[in-house]
Amino acid sequence: MPKKLLIIGSGPAGLTAAIYAARGGLEPIVISGALPGGQLMLTTEVENYPGFSEPILGPQLMDEMRKQAERLGTKFVDTDATSVDFSSMPFKVFVDQEAHTGDAVIIATGASAMWLGLESEQRLRGKGVSACATCDGFFFKDKEVEVIGGGDTAMEEALFLTKFATKVTVIHRRDELRASKILQARAFENPKINFLWNSIVEEILGKDKVEGIRITNVKTGETSTISCEGVFIAIGHNPNTEIFRGHVEVDEKGYAVRKNESRSNVEGVFVAGDVYDYVYRQAVTAAASGCKAALDAIKYLEFRP
Ligand code: NAP
């Protein structure tokens, strides 16, 4: 009888895992979440996912991946997993009271970008507001952009954006960066990057596209407006691991901890994509890690009695 694999999450990591698992003779069931498809569902054009000579819309790319997984025999449960029990075999993933059982599990629930919580930020998402410079930086060629945040991500985003933008302003709420010294040094040395310290964003301005930003200096109370065409929010990500805490090991920020490539600390439970990877966070790297997790799960189940 084919072994059952439960995959939690339906972004590029979860769906690639499903494609490989189905072709590897398992019966994958994807608990895809109430909003299936992951972070790419919130993007517009994707032009860095290999295989598409013309840009493809994020939701369309995810739809194709899902159809591919379905054609190969994956079953989908389009609701959120609400709790798990990995303490005994078979593993259980609950959707409210209903238990789905599996001989192995892949956790691919991803991470969610943190947002400032402004109405204007949500309204202008995809219209100049982004949380991913690698995804959207290209659209800001010869434009002025702002990066919000003072950590490693903010510095990396700012440095990356200097390849396209004429000027990049980092707006940070304190007067000291949290980023590693090496990234700080690179950002300080870059002539295109300048810093606005002790400043918080009050509002992102513009009706249908970003036209500027209003900030307040928390030390002086002074409010000012800056013209710009792009705003990159880089204040961190939250890994979607709430339901796994106490069941698999996570680090102090909540990211899943890997023991060996895709293995978690629980034998038979694997992890893939942004749920552990806070460095690369790309659709293609998530897909690759989904492939690895599926291959590891297939191998694990082959040798399990
Ligand atoms: P982070 O280290 O948590 O930094 C978040 C930054 O955003 C902080 O400067 C914080 O300000 C600011 N911030 C948070 N909430 C805010 C709010 N509501 N309004 C304004 N500013 C806000 O997050 P991260 O930069 O994404 O990095 C996450 C982890 O990944 C870190 O461990 C980092 O080292 C790692 N990482 C590593 C690399 C690399 O090695 N190449 C690249 C990216 C990320 P405060 O400083 O005032 O708290």
Short mmCIF file of C-alpha atoms and ligand atoms in Angstrom, two decimals:
data_model
loop_
_atom_site.label_atom_id
_atom_site.label_comp_id
_atom_site.label_asym_id
_atom_site.label_seq_id
_atom_site.Cartn_x
_atom_site.Cartn_y
_atom_site.Cartn_z
CA MET A 1 0.00 0.00 0.00
CA PRO A 2 1.39 3.46 -0.86
CA LYS A 3 2.61 5.43 2.12
CA LYS A 4 0.84 8.65 2.95
CA LEU A 5 2.71 11.92 3.12
CA LEU A 6 1.10 14.97 4.69
CA ILE A 7 2.39 18.29 3.42
CA ILE A 8 1.38 21.38 5.34
CA GLY A 9 1.54 24.51 3.20
CA SER A 10 0.96 25.18 -0.49
CA GLY A 11 3.59 27.70 -1.55
CA PRO A 12 6.39 26.70 -3.94
CA ALA A 13 8.00 24.50 -1.24
CA GLY A 14 4.84 22.52 -0.42
CA LEU A 15 3.71 22.10 -4.02
CA THR A 16 7.14 21.06 -5.29
CA ALA A 17 7.30 18.54 -2.45
CA ALA A 18 3.89 17.23 -3.58
CA ILE A 19 5.02 16.90 -7.21
CA TYR A 20 8.12 14.90 -6.24
CA ALA A 21 6.30 12.82 -3.64
CA ALA A 22 3.49 11.90 -6.05
CA ARG A 23 6.00 10.88 -8.72
CA GLY A 24 7.93 8.99 -6.04
CA GLY A 25 4.97 6.71 -5.33
CA LEU A 26 3.65 8.33 -2.15
CA GLU A 27 0.13 9.59 -1.66
CA PRO A 28 0.63 13.27 -0.88
CA ILE A 29 -2.11 15.21 0.84
CA VAL A 30 -1.53 18.96 0.94
CA ILE A 31 -3.18 20.86 3.78
CA SER A 32 -3.01 24.03 1.80
CA GLY A 33 -4.36 26.61 4.21
CA ALA A 34 -7.39 28.84 3.94
CA LEU A 35 -5.43 31.13 1.60
CA PRO A 36 -3.57 28.63 -0.59
CA GLY A 37 -0.49 29.51 -2.62
CA GLY A 38 1.70 31.33 -0.13
CA GLN A 39 3.43 34.67 -0.50
CA LEU A 40 3.44 34.61 -4.32
CA MET A 41 -0.33 35.08 -4.22
CA LEU A 42 0.41 38.61 -3.00
CA THR A 43 2.83 39.53 -5.77
CA THR A 44 2.14 40.74 -9.25
CA GLU A 45 4.68 39.88 -11.94
CA VAL A 46 7.31 37.23 -11.33
CA GLU A 47 10.18 37.35 -13.75
CA ASN A 48 12.90 35.46 -11.92
CA TYR A 49 11.30 32.03 -11.76
CA PRO A 50 13.08 29.96 -14.42
CA GLY A 51 11.08 28.57 -17.29
CA PHE A 52 9.01 31.61 -18.23
CA SER A 53 10.46 33.83 -20.94
CA GLU A 54 7.77 36.42 -20.23
CA PRO A 55 6.80 37.51 -16.69
CA ILE A 56 4.11 35.39 -15.08
CA LEU A 57 1.70 36.62 -12.42
CA GLY A 58 2.40 35.17 -8.96
CA PRO A 59 -1.13 33.70 -8.55
CA GLN A 60 -0.94 32.17 -12.04
CA LEU A 61 2.41 30.54 -11.27
CA MET A 62 0.94 29.02 -8.11
CA ASP A 63 -2.14 27.86 -9.98
CA GLU A 64 0.07 26.06 -12.52
CA MET A 65 2.08 24.41 -9.74
CA ARG A 66 -1.08 23.26 -8.04
CA LYS A 67 -2.53 21.82 -11.27
CA GLN A 68 0.76 20.02 -11.88
CA ALA A 69 0.64 18.50 -8.39
CA GLU A 70 -3.04 17.58 -8.85
CA ARG A 71 -2.45 15.92 -12.22
CA LEU A 72 0.15 13.72 -10.57
CA GLY A 73 -2.30 12.59 -7.89
CA THR A 74 -1.98 15.06 -5.00
CA LYS A 75 -5.09 15.60 -2.90
CA PHE A 76 -5.78 19.00 -1.37
CA VAL A 77 -7.47 20.08 1.84
CA ASP A 78 -8.07 23.82 1.47
CA THR A 79 -8.24 24.81 5.11
CA ASP A 80 -5.74 25.72 7.79
CA ALA A 81 -4.12 23.01 9.87
CA THR A 82 -5.07 23.87 13.43
CA SER A 83 -2.90 21.49 15.48
CA VAL A 84 -0.53 18.55 15.13
CA ASP A 85 0.43 15.42 17.03
CA PHE A 86 3.83 14.01 16.11
CA SER A 87 4.23 12.02 19.31
CA SER A 88 3.26 8.65 17.81
CA MET A 89 2.74 6.96 14.47
CA PRO A 90 0.88 7.68 12.29
CA PHE A 91 1.49 11.42 12.55
CA LYS A 92 -1.64 13.48 12.87
CA VAL A 93 -2.47 16.90 11.49
CA PHE A 94 -5.78 18.28 12.64
CA VAL A 95 -8.09 20.57 10.77
CA ASP A 96 -10.29 21.57 13.68
CA GLN A 97 -11.57 18.21 15.00
CA GLU A 98 -10.78 16.22 11.86
CA ALA A 99 -7.49 14.30 11.94
CA HIS A 100 -5.45 13.64 8.79
CA THR A 101 -2.88 10.91 9.26
CA GLY A 102 0.44 10.40 7.54
CA ASP A 103 3.50 8.17 7.66
CA ALA A 104 5.66 11.25 7.19
CA VAL A 105 5.07 15.01 7.27
CA ILE A 106 6.62 17.96 5.44
CA ILE A 107 6.17 21.33 7.09
CA ALA A 108 6.19 24.02 4.40
CA THR A 109 4.11 26.76 5.99
CA GLY A 110 6.48 29.57 5.02
CA ALA A 111 6.85 32.93 6.66
CA SER A 112 4.90 36.13 6.49
CA ALA A 113 6.48 39.52 5.98
CA MET A 114 5.88 41.90 8.83
CA TRP A 115 4.09 45.09 7.87
CA LEU A 116 3.91 48.45 9.59
CA GLY A 117 0.13 48.19 9.88
CA LEU A 118 -0.80 51.32 7.94
CA GLU A 119 -3.91 51.45 5.80
CA SER A 120 -1.96 53.20 3.01
CA GLU A 121 0.70 50.47 3.09
CA GLN A 122 -1.86 47.73 2.37
CA ARG A 123 -3.71 49.81 -0.23
CA LEU A 124 -0.49 50.48 -2.16
CA ARG A 125 0.97 46.97 -1.96
CA GLY A 126 2.05 45.97 -5.47
CA LYS A 127 1.69 49.64 -6.48
CA GLY A 128 5.05 50.77 -5.17
CA VAL A 129 4.97 49.14 -1.73
CA SER A 130 6.83 45.84 -1.50
CA ALA A 131 8.46 43.57 1.06
CA CYS A 132 10.88 41.97 -1.40
CA ALA A 133 13.58 43.89 -3.27
CA THR A 134 14.78 40.80 -5.14
CA CYS A 135 11.24 40.34 -6.46
CA ASP A 136 10.34 43.93 -7.25
CA GLY A 137 13.56 46.00 -7.31
CA PHE A 138 13.83 45.81 -11.08
CA PHE A 139 10.65 47.87 -11.44
CA PHE A 140 12.39 50.83 -9.77
CA LYS A 141 15.02 51.56 -12.38
CA ASP A 142 16.11 55.22 -12.18
CA LYS A 143 13.64 55.93 -9.37
CA GLU A 144 13.97 56.99 -5.74
CA VAL A 145 13.00 54.45 -3.11
CA GLU A 146 12.84 54.16 0.68
CA VAL A 147 13.70 51.12 2.76
CA ILE A 148 12.15 50.82 6.21
CA GLY A 149 14.10 48.92 8.88
CA GLY A 150 17.54 48.64 10.41
CA GLY A 151 18.37 44.93 10.33
CA ASP A 152 20.27 42.69 7.92
CA THR A 153 17.29 42.41 5.60
CA ALA A 154 16.95 46.18 5.35
CA MET A 155 20.67 46.55 4.53
CA GLU A 156 20.55 43.77 1.95
CA GLU A 157 17.44 45.22 0.37
CA ALA A 158 18.97 48.70 0.29
CA LEU A 159 22.22 47.43 -1.26
CA PHE A 160 20.35 45.40 -3.85
CA LEU A 161 18.14 48.34 -4.75
CA THR A 162 21.16 50.54 -5.55
CA LYS A 163 21.56 48.48 -8.71
CA PHE A 164 18.37 50.07 -10.05
CA ALA A 165 17.37 53.13 -8.06
CA THR A 166 19.04 56.50 -8.31
CA LYS A 167 18.78 57.01 -4.56
CA VAL A 168 17.92 54.68 -1.66
CA THR A 169 16.98 56.12 1.73
CA VAL A 170 16.97 53.85 4.74
CA ILE A 171 14.47 55.01 7.35
CA HIS A 172 15.13 53.55 10.79
CA ARG A 173 13.25 54.14 14.05
CA ARG A 174 16.43 54.37 16.15
CA ASP A 175 19.86 55.96 15.62
CA GLU A 176 21.70 52.66 15.58
CA LEU A 177 21.38 49.76 13.18
CA ARG A 178 20.69 46.21 14.27
CA ALA A 179 22.34 44.82 11.11
CA SER A 180 25.66 42.97 11.19
CA LYS A 181 28.76 45.20 11.06
CA ILE A 182 29.76 44.00 7.61
CA LEU A 183 26.41 44.87 6.04
CA GLN A 184 26.34 48.19 7.89
CA ALA A 185 29.77 49.04 6.51
CA ARG A 186 28.74 48.18 2.97
CA ALA A 187 25.60 50.30 3.27
CA PHE A 188 27.48 53.27 4.77
CA GLU A 189 30.07 53.10 2.01
CA ASN A 190 27.55 53.03 -0.80
CA PRO A 191 27.15 56.56 -2.23
CA LYS A 192 23.56 55.88 -3.32
CA ILE A 193 22.38 55.03 0.20
CA ASN A 194 21.54 57.63 2.80
CA PHE A 195 19.94 57.27 6.23
CA LEU A 196 17.16 58.96 8.10
CA TRP A 197 17.48 58.15 11.80
CA ASN A 198 14.95 58.15 14.62
CA SER A 199 12.14 58.25 12.11
CA ILE A 200 8.88 56.40 11.90
CA VAL A 201 6.57 56.19 8.92
CA GLU A 202 3.22 57.87 9.46
CA GLU A 203 1.79 57.32 6.02
CA ILE A 204 2.67 56.24 2.52
CA LEU A 205 1.35 58.82 0.10
CA GLY A 206 -0.34 58.31 -3.24
CA LYS A 207 -3.74 57.29 -4.58
CA ASP A 208 -3.05 54.55 -7.13
CA LYS A 209 0.74 54.44 -6.82
CA VAL A 210 3.35 55.50 -4.34
CA GLU A 211 4.24 59.18 -4.60
CA GLY A 212 5.91 59.80 -1.27
CA ILE A 213 6.09 59.06 2.41
CA ARG A 214 5.33 61.06 5.55
CA ILE A 215 7.63 60.48 8.49
CA THR A 216 8.01 61.81 12.00
CA ASN A 217 11.28 62.25 13.83
CA VAL A 218 10.68 60.63 17.22
CA LYS A 219 13.34 62.80 18.91
CA THR A 220 12.17 66.21 17.66
CA GLY A 221 8.53 65.44 16.87
CA GLU A 222 9.04 67.07 13.47
CA THR A 223 7.01 65.66 10.58
CA SER A 224 8.24 65.77 7.00
CA THR A 225 7.29 64.48 3.57
CA ILE A 226 9.66 62.86 1.08
CA SER A 227 8.90 62.19 -2.58
CA CYS A 228 9.64 58.66 -3.76
CA GLU A 229 8.22 56.00 -6.03
CA GLY A 230 8.90 52.89 -4.03
CA VAL A 231 8.75 51.85 -0.37
CA PHE A 232 10.32 48.58 0.74
CA ILE A 233 9.23 47.34 4.15
CA ALA A 234 12.09 45.32 5.62
CA ILE A 235 11.20 45.01 9.30
CA GLY A 236 11.41 41.24 9.49
CA HIS A 237 9.41 38.11 8.82
CA ASN A 238 7.41 35.84 11.07
CA PRO A 239 7.77 32.13 10.38
CA ASN A 240 4.40 30.40 10.37
CA THR A 241 5.22 27.90 13.08
CA GLU A 242 2.72 28.66 15.85
CA ILE A 243 1.00 25.27 15.66
CA PHE A 244 4.32 23.36 15.66
CA ARG A 245 5.81 24.89 18.79
CA GLY A 246 6.43 22.19 21.33
CA HIS A 247 6.19 19.56 18.57
CA VAL A 248 9.32 20.31 16.50
CA GLU A 249 12.32 22.39 17.45
CA VAL A 250 12.23 26.06 16.49
CA ASP A 251 14.83 28.75 17.16
CA GLU A 252 14.36 31.85 19.30
CA LYS A 253 12.68 33.65 16.38
CA GLY A 254 10.38 30.72 15.69
CA TYR A 255 12.14 29.39 12.57
CA ALA A 256 12.18 25.59 12.24
CA VAL A 257 15.56 24.09 13.10
CA ARG A 258 17.03 21.53 10.70
CA LYS A 259 19.11 18.61 11.86
CA ASN A 260 20.32 17.56 8.44
CA GLU A 261 19.26 19.20 5.17
CA SER A 262 15.45 18.88 5.44
CA ARG A 263 15.13 16.78 8.62
CA SER A 264 13.57 18.29 11.73
CA ASN A 265 14.40 16.97 15.20
CA VAL A 266 11.45 14.54 14.88
CA GLU A 267 12.21 11.52 12.75
CA GLY A 268 9.80 11.44 9.80
CA VAL A 269 8.97 15.15 10.00
CA PHE A 270 10.71 17.30 7.38
CA VAL A 271 10.84 21.04 6.75
CA ALA A 272 10.98 23.00 3.51
CA GLY A 273 11.12 26.62 2.38
CA ASP A 274 10.84 29.88 4.29
CA VAL A 275 9.67 28.15 7.46
CA TYR A 276 13.39 27.58 8.13
CA ASP A 277 15.12 29.68 5.48
CA TYR A 278 15.36 33.32 6.49
CA VAL A 279 18.27 34.05 4.19
CA TYR A 280 17.23 33.32 0.59
CA ARG A 281 13.40 33.44 0.71
CA GLN A 282 12.95 32.97 -3.02
CA ALA A 283 10.30 30.93 -4.82
CA VAL A 284 13.01 28.96 -6.59
CA THR A 285 14.98 28.19 -3.42
CA ALA A 286 11.75 27.23 -1.62
CA ALA A 287 10.84 24.93 -4.53
CA ALA A 288 14.30 23.35 -4.41
CA SER A 289 14.01 22.71 -0.68
CA GLY A 290 10.54 21.19 -1.23
CA CYS A 291 12.11 18.80 -3.71
CA LYS A 292 14.82 17.86 -1.20
CA ALA A 293 12.28 17.31 1.58
CA ALA A 294 10.18 15.03 -0.64
CA LEU A 295 13.23 13.01 -1.69
CA ASP A 296 14.29 12.73 1.95
CA ALA A 297 10.75 11.64 2.94
CA ILE A 298 10.69 9.01 0.16
CA LYS A 299 14.04 7.62 1.32
CA TYR A 300 12.93 7.67 4.96
CA LEU A 301 9.72 5.75 4.17
CA GLU A 302 11.57 3.22 1.99
CA PHE A 303 13.67 2.14 4.95
CA ARG A 304 10.96 2.35 7.58
CA PRO A 305 9.23 -0.96 8.35
P1 NAP B 1 15.44 41.90 12.34
O1 NAP B 1 16.85 41.56 12.59
O2 NAP B 1 14.42 41.53 13.35
O3 NAP B 1 15.39 43.48 12.09
C1 NAP B 1 14.17 44.14 11.92
C2 NAP B 1 14.44 45.65 11.84
O4 NAP B 1 13.21 46.31 11.60
C3 NAP B 1 15.02 46.22 13.13
O5 NAP B 1 15.98 47.20 12.83
C4 NAP B 1 13.78 46.84 13.82
O6 NAP B 1 14.09 47.99 14.55
C5 NAP B 1 12.95 47.25 12.64
N1 NAP B 1 11.52 47.18 12.96
C6 NAP B 1 10.84 46.13 13.48
N2 NAP B 1 9.54 46.43 13.61
C7 NAP B 1 9.41 47.73 13.18
C8 NAP B 1 8.31 48.62 13.08
N3 NAP B 1 7.08 48.25 13.41
N4 NAP B 1 8.55 49.86 12.60
C9 NAP B 1 9.79 50.23 12.23
N5 NAP B 1 10.88 49.44 12.30
C10 NAP B 1 10.68 48.21 12.77
O7 NAP B 1 14.89 41.27 10.96
P2 NAP B 1 15.68 40.96 9.62
O8 NAP B 1 16.54 42.09 9.23
O9 NAP B 1 14.64 40.51 8.65
O10 NAP B 1 16.58 39.71 9.98
C11 NAP B 1 15.99 38.51 10.52
C12 NAP B 1 17.08 37.49 10.78
O11 NAP B 1 17.62 37.05 9.55
C13 NAP B 1 18.25 38.06 11.57
O12 NAP B 1 18.74 37.07 12.44
C14 NAP B 1 19.27 38.38 10.51
O13 NAP B 1 20.59 38.38 10.99
C15 NAP B 1 19.00 37.27 9.51
N6 NAP B 1 19.38 37.69 8.15
C16 NAP B 1 20.66 37.43 7.76
C17 NAP B 1 21.09 37.83 6.51
C18 NAP B 1 22.49 37.55 6.09
O14 NAP B 1 23.24 37.03 6.91
N7 NAP B 1 22.89 37.87 4.88
C19 NAP B 1 20.20 38.48 5.64
C20 NAP B 1 18.92 38.74 6.08
C21 NAP B 1 18.53 38.35 7.34
P3 NAP B 1 14.92 47.91 15.94
O15 NAP B 1 16.34 47.68 15.52
O16 NAP B 1 14.68 49.23 16.55
O17 NAP B 1 14.32 46.77 16.70
#
